Structure formats: C-alpha cells, structure tokens
Coordinates of C-alpha atoms in Angstrom, one line a residue:
X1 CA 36.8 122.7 203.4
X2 CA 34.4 125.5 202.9
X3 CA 33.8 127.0 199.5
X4 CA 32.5 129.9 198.3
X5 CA 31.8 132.0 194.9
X6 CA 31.6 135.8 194.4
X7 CA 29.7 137.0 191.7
X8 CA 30.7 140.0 190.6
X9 CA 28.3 142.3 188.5
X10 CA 27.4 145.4 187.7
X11 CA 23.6 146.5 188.6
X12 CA 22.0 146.8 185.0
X13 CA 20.1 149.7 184.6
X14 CA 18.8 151.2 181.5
X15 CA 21.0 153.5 179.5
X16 CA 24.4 152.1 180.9
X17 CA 26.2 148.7 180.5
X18 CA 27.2 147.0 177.0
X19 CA 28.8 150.4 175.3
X20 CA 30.1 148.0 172.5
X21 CA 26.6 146.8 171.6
X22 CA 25.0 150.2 171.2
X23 CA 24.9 150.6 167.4
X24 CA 23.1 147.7 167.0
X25 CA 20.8 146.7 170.1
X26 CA 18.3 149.2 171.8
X27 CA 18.6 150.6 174.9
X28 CA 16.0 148.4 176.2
X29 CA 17.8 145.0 174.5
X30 CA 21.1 146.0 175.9
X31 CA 19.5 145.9 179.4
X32 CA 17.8 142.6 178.7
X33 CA 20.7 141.3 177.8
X34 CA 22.4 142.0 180.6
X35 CA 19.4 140.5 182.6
X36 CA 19.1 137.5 180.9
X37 CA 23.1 136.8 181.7
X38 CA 22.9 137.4 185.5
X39 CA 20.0 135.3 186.1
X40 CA 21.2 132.6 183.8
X41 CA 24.4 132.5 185.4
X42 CA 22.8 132.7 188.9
X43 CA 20.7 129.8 188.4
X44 CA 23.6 127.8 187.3
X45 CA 25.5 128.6 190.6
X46 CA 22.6 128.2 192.3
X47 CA 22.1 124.5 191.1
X48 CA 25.8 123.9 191.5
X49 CA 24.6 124.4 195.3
X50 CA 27.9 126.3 196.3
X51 CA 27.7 129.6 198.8
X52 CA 27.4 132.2 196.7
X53 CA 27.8 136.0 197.2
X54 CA 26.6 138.5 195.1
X55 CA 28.9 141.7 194.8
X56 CA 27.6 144.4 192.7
X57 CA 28.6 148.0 191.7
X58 CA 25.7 150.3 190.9
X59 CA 22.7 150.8 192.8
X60 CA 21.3 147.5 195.0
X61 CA 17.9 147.9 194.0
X62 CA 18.6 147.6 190.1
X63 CA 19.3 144.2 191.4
X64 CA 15.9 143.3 193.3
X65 CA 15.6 140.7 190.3
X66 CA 18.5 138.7 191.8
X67 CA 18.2 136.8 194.5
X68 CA 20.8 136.4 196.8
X69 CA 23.1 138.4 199.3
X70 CA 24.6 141.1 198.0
X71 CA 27.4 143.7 199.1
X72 CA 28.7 146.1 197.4
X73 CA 32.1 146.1 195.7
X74 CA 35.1 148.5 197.1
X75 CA 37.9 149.9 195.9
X76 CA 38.8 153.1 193.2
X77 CA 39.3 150.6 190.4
X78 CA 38.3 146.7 188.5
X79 CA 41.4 145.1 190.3
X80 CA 41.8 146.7 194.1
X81 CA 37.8 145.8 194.1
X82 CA 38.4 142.2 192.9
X83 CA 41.2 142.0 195.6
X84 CA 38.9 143.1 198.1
X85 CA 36.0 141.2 197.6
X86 CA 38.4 138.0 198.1
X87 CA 39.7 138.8 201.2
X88 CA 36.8 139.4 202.3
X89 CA 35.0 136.3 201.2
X90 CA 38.3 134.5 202.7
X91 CA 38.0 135.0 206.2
X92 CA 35.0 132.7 206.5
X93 CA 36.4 130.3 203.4
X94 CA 39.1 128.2 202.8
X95 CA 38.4 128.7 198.3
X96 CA 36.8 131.2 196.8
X97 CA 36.2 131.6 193.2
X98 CA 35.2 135.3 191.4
X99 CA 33.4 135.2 188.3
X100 CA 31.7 138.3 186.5
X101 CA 28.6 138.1 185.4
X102 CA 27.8 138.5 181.4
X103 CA 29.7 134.8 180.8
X104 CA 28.9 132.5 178.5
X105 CA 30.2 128.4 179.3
X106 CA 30.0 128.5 182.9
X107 CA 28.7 125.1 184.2
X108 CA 28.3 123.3 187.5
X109 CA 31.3 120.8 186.5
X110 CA 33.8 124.0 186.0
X111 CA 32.8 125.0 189.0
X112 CA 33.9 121.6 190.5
X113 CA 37.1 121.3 188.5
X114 CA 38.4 124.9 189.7
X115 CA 38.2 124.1 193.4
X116 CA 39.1 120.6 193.2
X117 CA 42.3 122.0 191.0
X118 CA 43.0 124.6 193.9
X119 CA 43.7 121.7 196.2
X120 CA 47.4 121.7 194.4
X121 CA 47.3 124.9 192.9
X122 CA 47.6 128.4 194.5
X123 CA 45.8 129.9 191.4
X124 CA 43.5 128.9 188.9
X125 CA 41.9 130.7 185.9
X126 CA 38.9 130.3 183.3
X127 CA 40.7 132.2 180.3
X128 CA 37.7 134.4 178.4
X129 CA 38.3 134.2 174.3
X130 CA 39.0 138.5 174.0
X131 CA 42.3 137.6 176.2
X132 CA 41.2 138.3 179.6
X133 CA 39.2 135.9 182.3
X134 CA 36.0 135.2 182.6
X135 CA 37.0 133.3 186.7
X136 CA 39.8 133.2 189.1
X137 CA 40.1 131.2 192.3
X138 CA 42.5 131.2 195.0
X139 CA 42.9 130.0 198.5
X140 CA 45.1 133.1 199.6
X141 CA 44.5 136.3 198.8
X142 CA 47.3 137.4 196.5
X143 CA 47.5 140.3 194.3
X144 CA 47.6 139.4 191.0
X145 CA 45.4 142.5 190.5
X146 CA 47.2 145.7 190.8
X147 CA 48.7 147.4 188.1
X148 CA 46.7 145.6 185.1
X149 CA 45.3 147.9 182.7
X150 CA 41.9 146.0 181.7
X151 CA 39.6 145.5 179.0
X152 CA 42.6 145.1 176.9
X153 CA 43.7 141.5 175.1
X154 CA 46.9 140.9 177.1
X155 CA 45.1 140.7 180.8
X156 CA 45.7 137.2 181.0
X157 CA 48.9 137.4 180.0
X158 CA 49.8 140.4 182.4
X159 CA 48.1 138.3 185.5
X160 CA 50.1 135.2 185.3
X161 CA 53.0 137.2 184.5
X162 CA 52.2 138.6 188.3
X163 CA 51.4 135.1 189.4
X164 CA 54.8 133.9 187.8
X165 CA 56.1 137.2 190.2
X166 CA 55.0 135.8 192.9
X167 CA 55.6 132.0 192.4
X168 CA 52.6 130.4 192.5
X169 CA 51.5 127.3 190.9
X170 CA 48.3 128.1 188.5
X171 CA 46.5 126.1 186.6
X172 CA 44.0 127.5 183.7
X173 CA 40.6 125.9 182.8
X174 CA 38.4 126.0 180.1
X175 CA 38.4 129.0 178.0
X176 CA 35.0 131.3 178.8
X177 CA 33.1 133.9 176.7
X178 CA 32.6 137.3 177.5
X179 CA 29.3 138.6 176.3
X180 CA 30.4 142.2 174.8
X181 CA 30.3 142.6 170.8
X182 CA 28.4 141.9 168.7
X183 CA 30.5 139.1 166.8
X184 CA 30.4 138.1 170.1
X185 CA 26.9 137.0 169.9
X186 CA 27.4 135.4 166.5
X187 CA 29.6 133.6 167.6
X188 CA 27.8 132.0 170.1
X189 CA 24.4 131.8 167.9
X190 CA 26.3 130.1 165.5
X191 CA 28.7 127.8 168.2
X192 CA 32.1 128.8 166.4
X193 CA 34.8 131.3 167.1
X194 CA 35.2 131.4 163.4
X195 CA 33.5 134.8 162.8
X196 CA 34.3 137.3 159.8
X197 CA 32.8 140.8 159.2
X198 CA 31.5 141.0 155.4
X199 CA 30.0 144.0 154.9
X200 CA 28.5 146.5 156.9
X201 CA 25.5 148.0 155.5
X202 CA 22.9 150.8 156.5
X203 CA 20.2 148.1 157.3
X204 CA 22.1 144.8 157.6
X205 CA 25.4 143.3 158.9
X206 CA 26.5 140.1 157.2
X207 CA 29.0 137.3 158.9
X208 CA 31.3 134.8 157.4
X209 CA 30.3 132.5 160.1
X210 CA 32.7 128.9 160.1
X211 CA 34.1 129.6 156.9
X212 CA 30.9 128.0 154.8
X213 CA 27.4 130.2 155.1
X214 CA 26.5 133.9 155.8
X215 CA 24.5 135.1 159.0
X216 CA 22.8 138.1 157.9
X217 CA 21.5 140.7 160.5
X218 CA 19.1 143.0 160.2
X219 CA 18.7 146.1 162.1
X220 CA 16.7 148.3 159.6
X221 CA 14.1 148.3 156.7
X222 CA 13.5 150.3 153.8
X223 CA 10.4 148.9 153.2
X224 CA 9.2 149.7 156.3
X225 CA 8.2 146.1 157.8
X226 CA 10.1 146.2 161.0
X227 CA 10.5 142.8 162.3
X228 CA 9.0 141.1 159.4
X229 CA 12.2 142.3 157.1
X230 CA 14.4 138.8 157.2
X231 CA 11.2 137.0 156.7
X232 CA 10.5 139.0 153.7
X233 CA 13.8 138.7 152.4
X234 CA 13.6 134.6 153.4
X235 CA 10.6 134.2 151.1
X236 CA 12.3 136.3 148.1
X237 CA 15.4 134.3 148.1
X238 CA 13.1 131.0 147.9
X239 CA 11.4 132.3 145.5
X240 CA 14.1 133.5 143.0
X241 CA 16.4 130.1 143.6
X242 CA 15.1 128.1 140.6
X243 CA 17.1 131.1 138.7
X244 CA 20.2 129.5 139.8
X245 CA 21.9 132.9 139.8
X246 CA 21.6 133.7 144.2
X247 CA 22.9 132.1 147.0
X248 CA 20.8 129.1 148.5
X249 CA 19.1 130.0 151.3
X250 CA 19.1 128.0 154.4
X251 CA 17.0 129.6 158.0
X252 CA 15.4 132.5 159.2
X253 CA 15.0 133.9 163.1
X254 CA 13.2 136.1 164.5
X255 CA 16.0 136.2 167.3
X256 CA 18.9 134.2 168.3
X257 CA 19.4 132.7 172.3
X258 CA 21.3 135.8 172.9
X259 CA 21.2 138.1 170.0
X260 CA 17.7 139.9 169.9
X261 CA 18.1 140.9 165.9
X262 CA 16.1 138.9 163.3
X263 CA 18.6 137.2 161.2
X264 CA 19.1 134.8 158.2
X265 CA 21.5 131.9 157.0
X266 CA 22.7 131.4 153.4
X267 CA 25.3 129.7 151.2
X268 CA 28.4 131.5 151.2
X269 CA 30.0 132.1 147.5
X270 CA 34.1 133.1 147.4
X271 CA 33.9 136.0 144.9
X272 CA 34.9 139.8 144.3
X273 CA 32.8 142.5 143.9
X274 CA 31.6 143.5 140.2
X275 CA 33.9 145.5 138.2
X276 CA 32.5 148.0 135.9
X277 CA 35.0 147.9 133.4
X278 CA 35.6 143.9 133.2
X279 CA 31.5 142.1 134.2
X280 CA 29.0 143.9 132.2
X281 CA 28.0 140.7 130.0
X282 CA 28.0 138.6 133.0
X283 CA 25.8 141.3 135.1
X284 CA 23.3 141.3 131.9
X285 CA 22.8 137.8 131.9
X286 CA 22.7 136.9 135.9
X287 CA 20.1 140.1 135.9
X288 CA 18.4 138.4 132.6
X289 CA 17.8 135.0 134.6
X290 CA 16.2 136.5 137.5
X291 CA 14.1 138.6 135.5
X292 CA 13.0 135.5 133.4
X293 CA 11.0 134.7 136.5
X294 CA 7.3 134.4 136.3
X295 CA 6.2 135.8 140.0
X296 CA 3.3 133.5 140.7
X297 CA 1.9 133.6 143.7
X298 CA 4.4 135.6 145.2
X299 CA 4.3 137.1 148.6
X300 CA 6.7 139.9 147.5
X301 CA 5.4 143.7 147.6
X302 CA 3.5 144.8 144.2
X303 CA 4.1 148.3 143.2
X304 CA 0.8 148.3 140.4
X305 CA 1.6 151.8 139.6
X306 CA 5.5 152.2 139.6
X307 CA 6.3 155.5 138.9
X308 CA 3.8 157.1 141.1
X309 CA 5.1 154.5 144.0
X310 CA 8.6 155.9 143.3
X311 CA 7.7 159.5 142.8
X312 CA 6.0 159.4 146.0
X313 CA 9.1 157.5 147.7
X314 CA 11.3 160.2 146.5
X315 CA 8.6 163.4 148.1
X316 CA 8.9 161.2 151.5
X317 CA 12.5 160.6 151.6
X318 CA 13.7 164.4 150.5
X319 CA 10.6 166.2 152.7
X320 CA 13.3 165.3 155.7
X321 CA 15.8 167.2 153.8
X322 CA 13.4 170.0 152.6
X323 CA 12.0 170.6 156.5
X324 CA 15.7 170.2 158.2
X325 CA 16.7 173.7 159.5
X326 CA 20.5 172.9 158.1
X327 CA 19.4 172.2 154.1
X328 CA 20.9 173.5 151.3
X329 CA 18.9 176.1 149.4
X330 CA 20.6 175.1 146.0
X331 CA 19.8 171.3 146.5
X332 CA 16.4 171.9 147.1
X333 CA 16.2 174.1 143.8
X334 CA 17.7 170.9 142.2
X335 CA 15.8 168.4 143.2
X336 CA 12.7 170.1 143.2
X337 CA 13.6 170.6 139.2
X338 CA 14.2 167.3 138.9
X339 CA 10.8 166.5 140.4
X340 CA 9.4 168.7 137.7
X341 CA 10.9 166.5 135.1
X342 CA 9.7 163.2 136.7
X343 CA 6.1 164.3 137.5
X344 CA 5.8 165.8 133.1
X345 CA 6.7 162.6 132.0
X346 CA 3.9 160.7 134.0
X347 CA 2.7 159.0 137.5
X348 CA -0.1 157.0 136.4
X349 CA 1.2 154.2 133.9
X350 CA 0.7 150.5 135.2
X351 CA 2.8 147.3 135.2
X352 CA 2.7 145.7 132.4
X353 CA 5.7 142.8 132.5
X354 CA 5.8 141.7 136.3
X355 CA 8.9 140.4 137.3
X356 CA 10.9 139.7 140.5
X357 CA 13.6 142.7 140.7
X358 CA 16.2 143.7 143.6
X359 CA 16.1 147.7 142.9
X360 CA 19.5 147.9 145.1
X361 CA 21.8 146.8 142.3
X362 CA 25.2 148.9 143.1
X363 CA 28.4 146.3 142.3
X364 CA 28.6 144.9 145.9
X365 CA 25.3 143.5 144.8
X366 CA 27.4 140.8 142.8
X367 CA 29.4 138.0 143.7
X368 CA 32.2 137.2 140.6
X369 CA 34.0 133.7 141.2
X370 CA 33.7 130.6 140.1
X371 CA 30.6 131.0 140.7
X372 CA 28.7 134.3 139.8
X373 CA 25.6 135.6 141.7
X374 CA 23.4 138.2 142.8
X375 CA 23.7 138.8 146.6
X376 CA 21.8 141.3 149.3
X377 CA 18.6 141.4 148.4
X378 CA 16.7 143.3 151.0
X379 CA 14.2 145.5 148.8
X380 CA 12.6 142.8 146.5
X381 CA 9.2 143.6 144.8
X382 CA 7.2 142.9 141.6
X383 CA 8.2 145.4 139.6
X384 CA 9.4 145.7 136.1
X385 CA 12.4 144.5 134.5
X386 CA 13.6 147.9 133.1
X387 CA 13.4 149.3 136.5
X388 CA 16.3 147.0 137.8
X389 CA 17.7 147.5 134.7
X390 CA 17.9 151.3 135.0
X391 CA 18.3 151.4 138.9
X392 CA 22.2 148.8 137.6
X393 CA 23.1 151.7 135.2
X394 CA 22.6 155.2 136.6
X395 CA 25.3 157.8 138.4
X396 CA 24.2 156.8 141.7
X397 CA 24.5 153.5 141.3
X398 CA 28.0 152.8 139.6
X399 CA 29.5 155.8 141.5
X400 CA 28.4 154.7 145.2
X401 CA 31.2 152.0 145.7
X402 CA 33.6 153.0 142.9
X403 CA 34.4 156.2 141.3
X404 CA 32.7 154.7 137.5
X405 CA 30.4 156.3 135.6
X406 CA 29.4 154.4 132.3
X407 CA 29.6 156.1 129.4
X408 CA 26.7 156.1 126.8
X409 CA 28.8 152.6 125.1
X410 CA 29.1 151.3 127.6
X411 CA 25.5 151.3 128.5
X412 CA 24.5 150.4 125.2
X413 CA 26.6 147.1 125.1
X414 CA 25.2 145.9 128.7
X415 CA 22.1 146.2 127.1
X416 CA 22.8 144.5 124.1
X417 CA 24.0 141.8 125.7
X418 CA 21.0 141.6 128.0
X419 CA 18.7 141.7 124.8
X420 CA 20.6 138.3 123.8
X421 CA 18.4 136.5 127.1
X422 CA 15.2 139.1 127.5
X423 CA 13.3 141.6 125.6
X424 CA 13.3 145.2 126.5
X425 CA 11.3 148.3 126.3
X426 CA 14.1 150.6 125.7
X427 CA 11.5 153.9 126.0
X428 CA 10.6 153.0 129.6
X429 CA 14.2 152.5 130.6
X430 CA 14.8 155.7 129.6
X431 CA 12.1 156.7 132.0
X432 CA 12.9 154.8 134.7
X433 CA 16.3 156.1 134.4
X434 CA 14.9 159.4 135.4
X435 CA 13.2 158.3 138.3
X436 CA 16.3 156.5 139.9
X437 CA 18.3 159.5 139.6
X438 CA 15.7 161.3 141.3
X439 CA 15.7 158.1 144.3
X440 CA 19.3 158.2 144.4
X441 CA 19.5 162.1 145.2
X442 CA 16.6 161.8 147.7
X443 CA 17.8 158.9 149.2
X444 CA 21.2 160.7 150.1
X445 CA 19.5 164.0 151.2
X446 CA 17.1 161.8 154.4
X447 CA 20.5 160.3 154.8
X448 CA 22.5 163.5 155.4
X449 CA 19.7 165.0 157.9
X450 CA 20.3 161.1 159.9
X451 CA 23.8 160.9 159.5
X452 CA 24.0 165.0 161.0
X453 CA 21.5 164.5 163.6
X454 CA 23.3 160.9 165.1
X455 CA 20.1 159.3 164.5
X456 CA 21.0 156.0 162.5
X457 CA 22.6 152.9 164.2
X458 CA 25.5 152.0 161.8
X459 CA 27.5 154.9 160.5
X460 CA 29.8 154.2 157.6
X461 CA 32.2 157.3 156.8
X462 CA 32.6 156.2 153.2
X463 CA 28.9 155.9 152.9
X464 CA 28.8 159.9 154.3
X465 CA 31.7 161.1 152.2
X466 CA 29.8 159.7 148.8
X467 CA 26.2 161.4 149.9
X468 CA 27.9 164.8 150.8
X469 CA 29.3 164.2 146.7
X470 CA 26.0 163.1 145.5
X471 CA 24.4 166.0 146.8
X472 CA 27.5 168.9 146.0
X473 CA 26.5 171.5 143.5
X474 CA 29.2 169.8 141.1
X475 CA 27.3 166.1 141.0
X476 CA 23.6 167.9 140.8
X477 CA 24.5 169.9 137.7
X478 CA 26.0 166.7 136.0
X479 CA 23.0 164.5 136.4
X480 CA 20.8 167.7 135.1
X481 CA 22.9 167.6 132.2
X482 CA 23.1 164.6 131.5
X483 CA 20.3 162.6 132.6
X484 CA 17.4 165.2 132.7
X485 CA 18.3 168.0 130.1
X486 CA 20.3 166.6 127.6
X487 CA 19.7 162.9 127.1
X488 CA 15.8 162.2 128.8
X489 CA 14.2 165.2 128.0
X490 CA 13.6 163.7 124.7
X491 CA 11.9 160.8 126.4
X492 CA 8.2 162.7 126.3
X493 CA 8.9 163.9 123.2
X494 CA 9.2 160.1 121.2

C-alpha cells in the first residue's frame, strides 16, 4: 500500500508566528524557533523514509531552508485546508498522515504505529497535551474538519465527536506537544507536564517545575550584564549557602534545547510570603546570617563608594522620566528636592563593613514555612549591611506588595532584634534610608516612561497600579515628610 505524510506548516518569517511567545522571546528567537521545529521534524520524516509532502501557507521562499516539495495549502480556514490537502494527497495514496509542524515527540516508530493502526481503523489521532492534535491519518477523506473552532482545548474532543457522527472506528496514539507557550518550553526542558507559574517578575519568571525545584528565567537585568545575569546570580547563591538561610542551588544554562532564555534550578521551599505584622524577628535574623558573611574572594559586584553608586543610579534611572515629553512637572520638582537632600548629606564615603547584601528585599523576598529563607536574589553585590537593612524597611519597599507601612516601633524592634545577631551603625542607616527612598521613586518614574511607551516584555498591572501611587502627589509629599524633612534631616546634623 502506498503511504504518504503531509506536513503542514506555516512559512516562518520574521515578525509573525508564535504570538503567545512574544513577551518573552525576541522577534529573531521566535523565528528560530520556529526553524529549528521544521527542520527537526523534517529530518525525522525524512529518516522514517516515508513520501513526504510539504504544505505550507505563507510565502514559498520563506521556506527555501526546507527541502522538499511543497504546495501550497487551500481553503478560507485551518479545517477546509486540512481537508483539502488530504484529498489531494489521497488520489495517488492509499494512507496519509497530516502533521503540523512545531511538534515535539514525533518519531519514526509513531509514524509506523499510525499507519499500521489504519489497517483496522478508519481514523487515527496523535492527541497534543493543550487538547487538540498534533497528527491525523485516514485512508478516506472524511470530514472531521468542518465546523471546529480551533486553537481552543476541546478540538479533540469536538473531532471525534464528528468521527463518532460519522461512525468510524479511530484509534488515538501517543499524546504530542505543541510548541506554543512558554510553560510549554519548560515543560519540555525540564521532561514533565508538571509546570506551575510562581511569580512573574519584571526581569525573571520562576516555575514550580515537578513539584520539587524552581526553574528560574531570566529575561532582563538590572545590573546590566545581559546574558551573564543567571551566571551571576549562580555564583551569589553558592556563595551565600554556608548561611543556611537560601535555597540550595542546583544548575545554570545559558539556554535550554528549545527555550533560548538563560535559566537556573534551585530547591524549592513550601512557604508564604513575609507578613509585616507577624515575621519581623524572623526577617532580622535570616537577614543577620547572610550579612554574617565574610565575602572573600567573591565574584559579586563591589560598589567601593556606595552612595555615589546609588546617587548616580537614581540620576540614570529618573533622566528617562525627566526627558519623556509626558512627565509630570510636580514629580520632577520632588524628586529633584529629594536629590538635593541626598547629594547635602554626602557622595564620597567608602565601604567600610563589606558584606554580601540582596538590595531587593520587598516581602516576596521571603519564604516563611517550615523552613524560612531568603529567595530571588538577582541584584547581589558587596555592599553594606545597613543598606539591606534600610532598602527591608522603607515606604517603597513594605508598600510594593502589601498596603504596610511600618511605623517608627515597629522599625525600632526589627532592629533590635537584628542587633541580638550583628552590630549596626544606626547613623548610616539613617542615611541609607534616604537614598532608597530616592531609588524607589526613580526606579518607578523609568518604569512609567516603559510601561507607557510598551517597551518592557512582562507587564504586570499590579506592578503599574503601585508605581502610578508611588509617584502621585499624595505618596511624594508623605516620604518628604517623613523620610527627608522630618525624621533624616537631622541625620547631617548629629
């Protein structure tokens, strides 16, 4: 009997193809990808040594990297150019099998079992995991096609329902992957459908991957070192485990088979987020063991002069703001007063008690359980301990996942309790308090000129919602009150 397989493809071109991807993967890595799936699945078919045909929709030369005969696909819609392309194919065949193109499990022996199945069956179908099909075979053409709404998770289910329709005898193989989302690509880095969404950050995406570590993706760095981000954050995480207080860290990529994002693997700890009102003592003594550390020989950034590394930080990050045609004058009369403030009370002073800090310590920051940790730590440097310290306590920390502000007890017993493990210079806290207002602010004023202008890759409402509150006239005026005018700008003065 003579055999034959259609496959059916789109012809990648830059710009189009793999919409769900496009937060996270280039334009140019979205084509790639796409490449890399029709030639991998073409050299499987290929050393299967079944007739092949190639049917593609798009333009034939986008294809010129495929080799093969190709014909374009007909029809108004998915299903009538399906249907089409097997009758086509069955006027010179006795089986034909249609699979698309951006599969993952094909292999020469499915190929084999689907067309020695359609010896008994009229119908046979490799299921896909998001509830469609990743291949269908038949012997006649019959429409199971028409009137099937696709890309939706109850195709399968509507097809056989039409084969049942019909009465035919089917018969389902192995179940395929479609290449589409991103937790599609976890899932087959990691070989398990077991794939969770943690958290969603501005530069990272972490995974619950098979119920027992963390896959950590990175699409963005703070610290400016592009590729060499997860490597960075690799080495930290080695370097701070003898604290016993982060997650054990397992692997580093620079890419995956299929997923063109450097990412990391680490222990997974069951937890909550800190609360505010109930983990202060604990936060002051997991912070207390980290900052223990002696950072010898560490590969981690070394800010020798602190606050001028900040202060300059802070000029970079709200100069987006201050040159954006849609600014607010009355945040740029804030900021630039609390610039002021920061610059009177001193660039030049040097580290004196180098330690290994995470300077993003907002409450997701913390695991609570059984087990309590610090987690996320993509902007490690050697830096001083009251700079963590003051970066866990102000406004725009506490408030940017919750709706606390500590109050001036509160403060005082986290750090009394953190005095019971480490020493502290309570007059450069103060200081550094200042200063990580002023990042805060900045920080959400760049942000508001990329999220406006649709230039950053993850977009998180909440995360807008709390930078448009940051930067209202109402949120400005309290931290001038209270952490500039009132409190700090006694600091100079002691």
């Amino acid at each position: 009997m003579k055999e034959k397989i259609i496959f059916f493809t789109k012809a990648p071109r830059p710009g189009f193809g793999k919409s769900r991807l496009k937060n996270f993967l280039s334009q140019k890595e979205r084509y790639d990808l796409c490449v890399q799936l029709i030639e991998e699945n073409l050299s499987i078919i290929k050393k299967s040594g079944y007739p092949y045909e190639i049917y593609y929709d798009g333009k034939k030369e986008d294809l010129d990297f495929a080799n093969g005969s190709k014909k374009e696909q007909r029809g108004s819609g998915l299903g009538e150019k399906m249907y089409s392309s097997i009758k086509e194919e069955l006027e010179n065949a006795d089986k034909v099998l249609l699979m698309g193109s951006d599969l993952q499990g094909i292999s020469v022996e499915l190929f084999q079992d689907a067309f020695t199945k359609l010896d008994k069956k009229d119908l046979i179908i490799a299921p896909a995991k998001d509830g469609g099909y990743g291949l269908i075979g038949m012997k006649k053409n019959w429409d199971v096609f028409s009137d099937i709404v696709y890309s939706r998770e109850d195709v399968l289910e509507k097809i056989l329902q039409k084969a049942e329709s019909l009465g035919l005898e089917w018969s389902l193989l192995e179940t395929l992957r479609d290449i589409d989302t991103l937790e599609d690509l976890v899932s087959v880095e990691t070989n398990t459908d077991e794939i969770k969404l943690l958290g969603l950050g501005e530069y990272n995406i972490n995974f619950l991957c098979d119920n027992s570590y963390v896959l950590r993706i990175n699409v963005g760095s703070q610290l400016h070192l592009g590729e060499k981000q997860i490597p960075y954050e690799y080495n930290a995480l080695r370097e701070i485990q003898s604290s016993g207080v982060v997650p054990e860290i397992y692997e580093y990529k620079s890419r995956g088979k299929y997923l063109p994002l450097p990412f990391l693997t680490m222990e997974y700890i069951e937890g909550r987020p800190l609360d505010y009102d109930k983990d202060l003592k604990t936060a002051a003594f997991l912070l207390s063991q980290i900052h223990r550390l002696e950072p010898k020989d560490s590969s981690l950034i070394r800010e020798e002069e602190p606050f001028q590394g900040m202060f300059d930080e802070c000029s970079a990050m709200f100069g987006t703001y201050r040159s954006w045609q849609d600014r607010e004058d009355y945040v740029v009369d804030f900021v630039d007063r609390f610039f002021n403030t920061a610059k009177s009370l001193g660039l030049s002073e040097k580290i004196k008690t180098p330690t290994i800090i995470n300077t993003e310590l907002n409450n997701r920051n913390f695991i609570i359980g059984d087990r309590n940790v610090v987690i996320d730590w993509e902007k490690p440097i050697i830096g001083e301990k009251e700079q963590d310290l003051a970066h866990f306590l102000v406004p725009t920390t506490t408030n940017w996942k919750t709706d606390k502000i500590l109050k001036v007890h509160e403060r005082d017993e986290f750090l009394k309790e953190y005095e019971k493990y480490n020493t502290l210079d309570h007059q450069k806290l103060g200081k550094y308090l200042v200063f990580n207002c002023l990042r805060g602010i900045t920080w959400c004023s760049m942000a508001k000129v990329e999220y406006s202008s649709q230039t950053k890759g993850i977009i998180n409402e909440d995360t807008l919602l709390k930078i448009d509150h940051f930067l209202s006239p109402e949120f400005l005026s309290f931290i001038e009150r209270n952490y500039y005018e009132e409190y700090y700008g006694n600091i100079k003065t002691k």
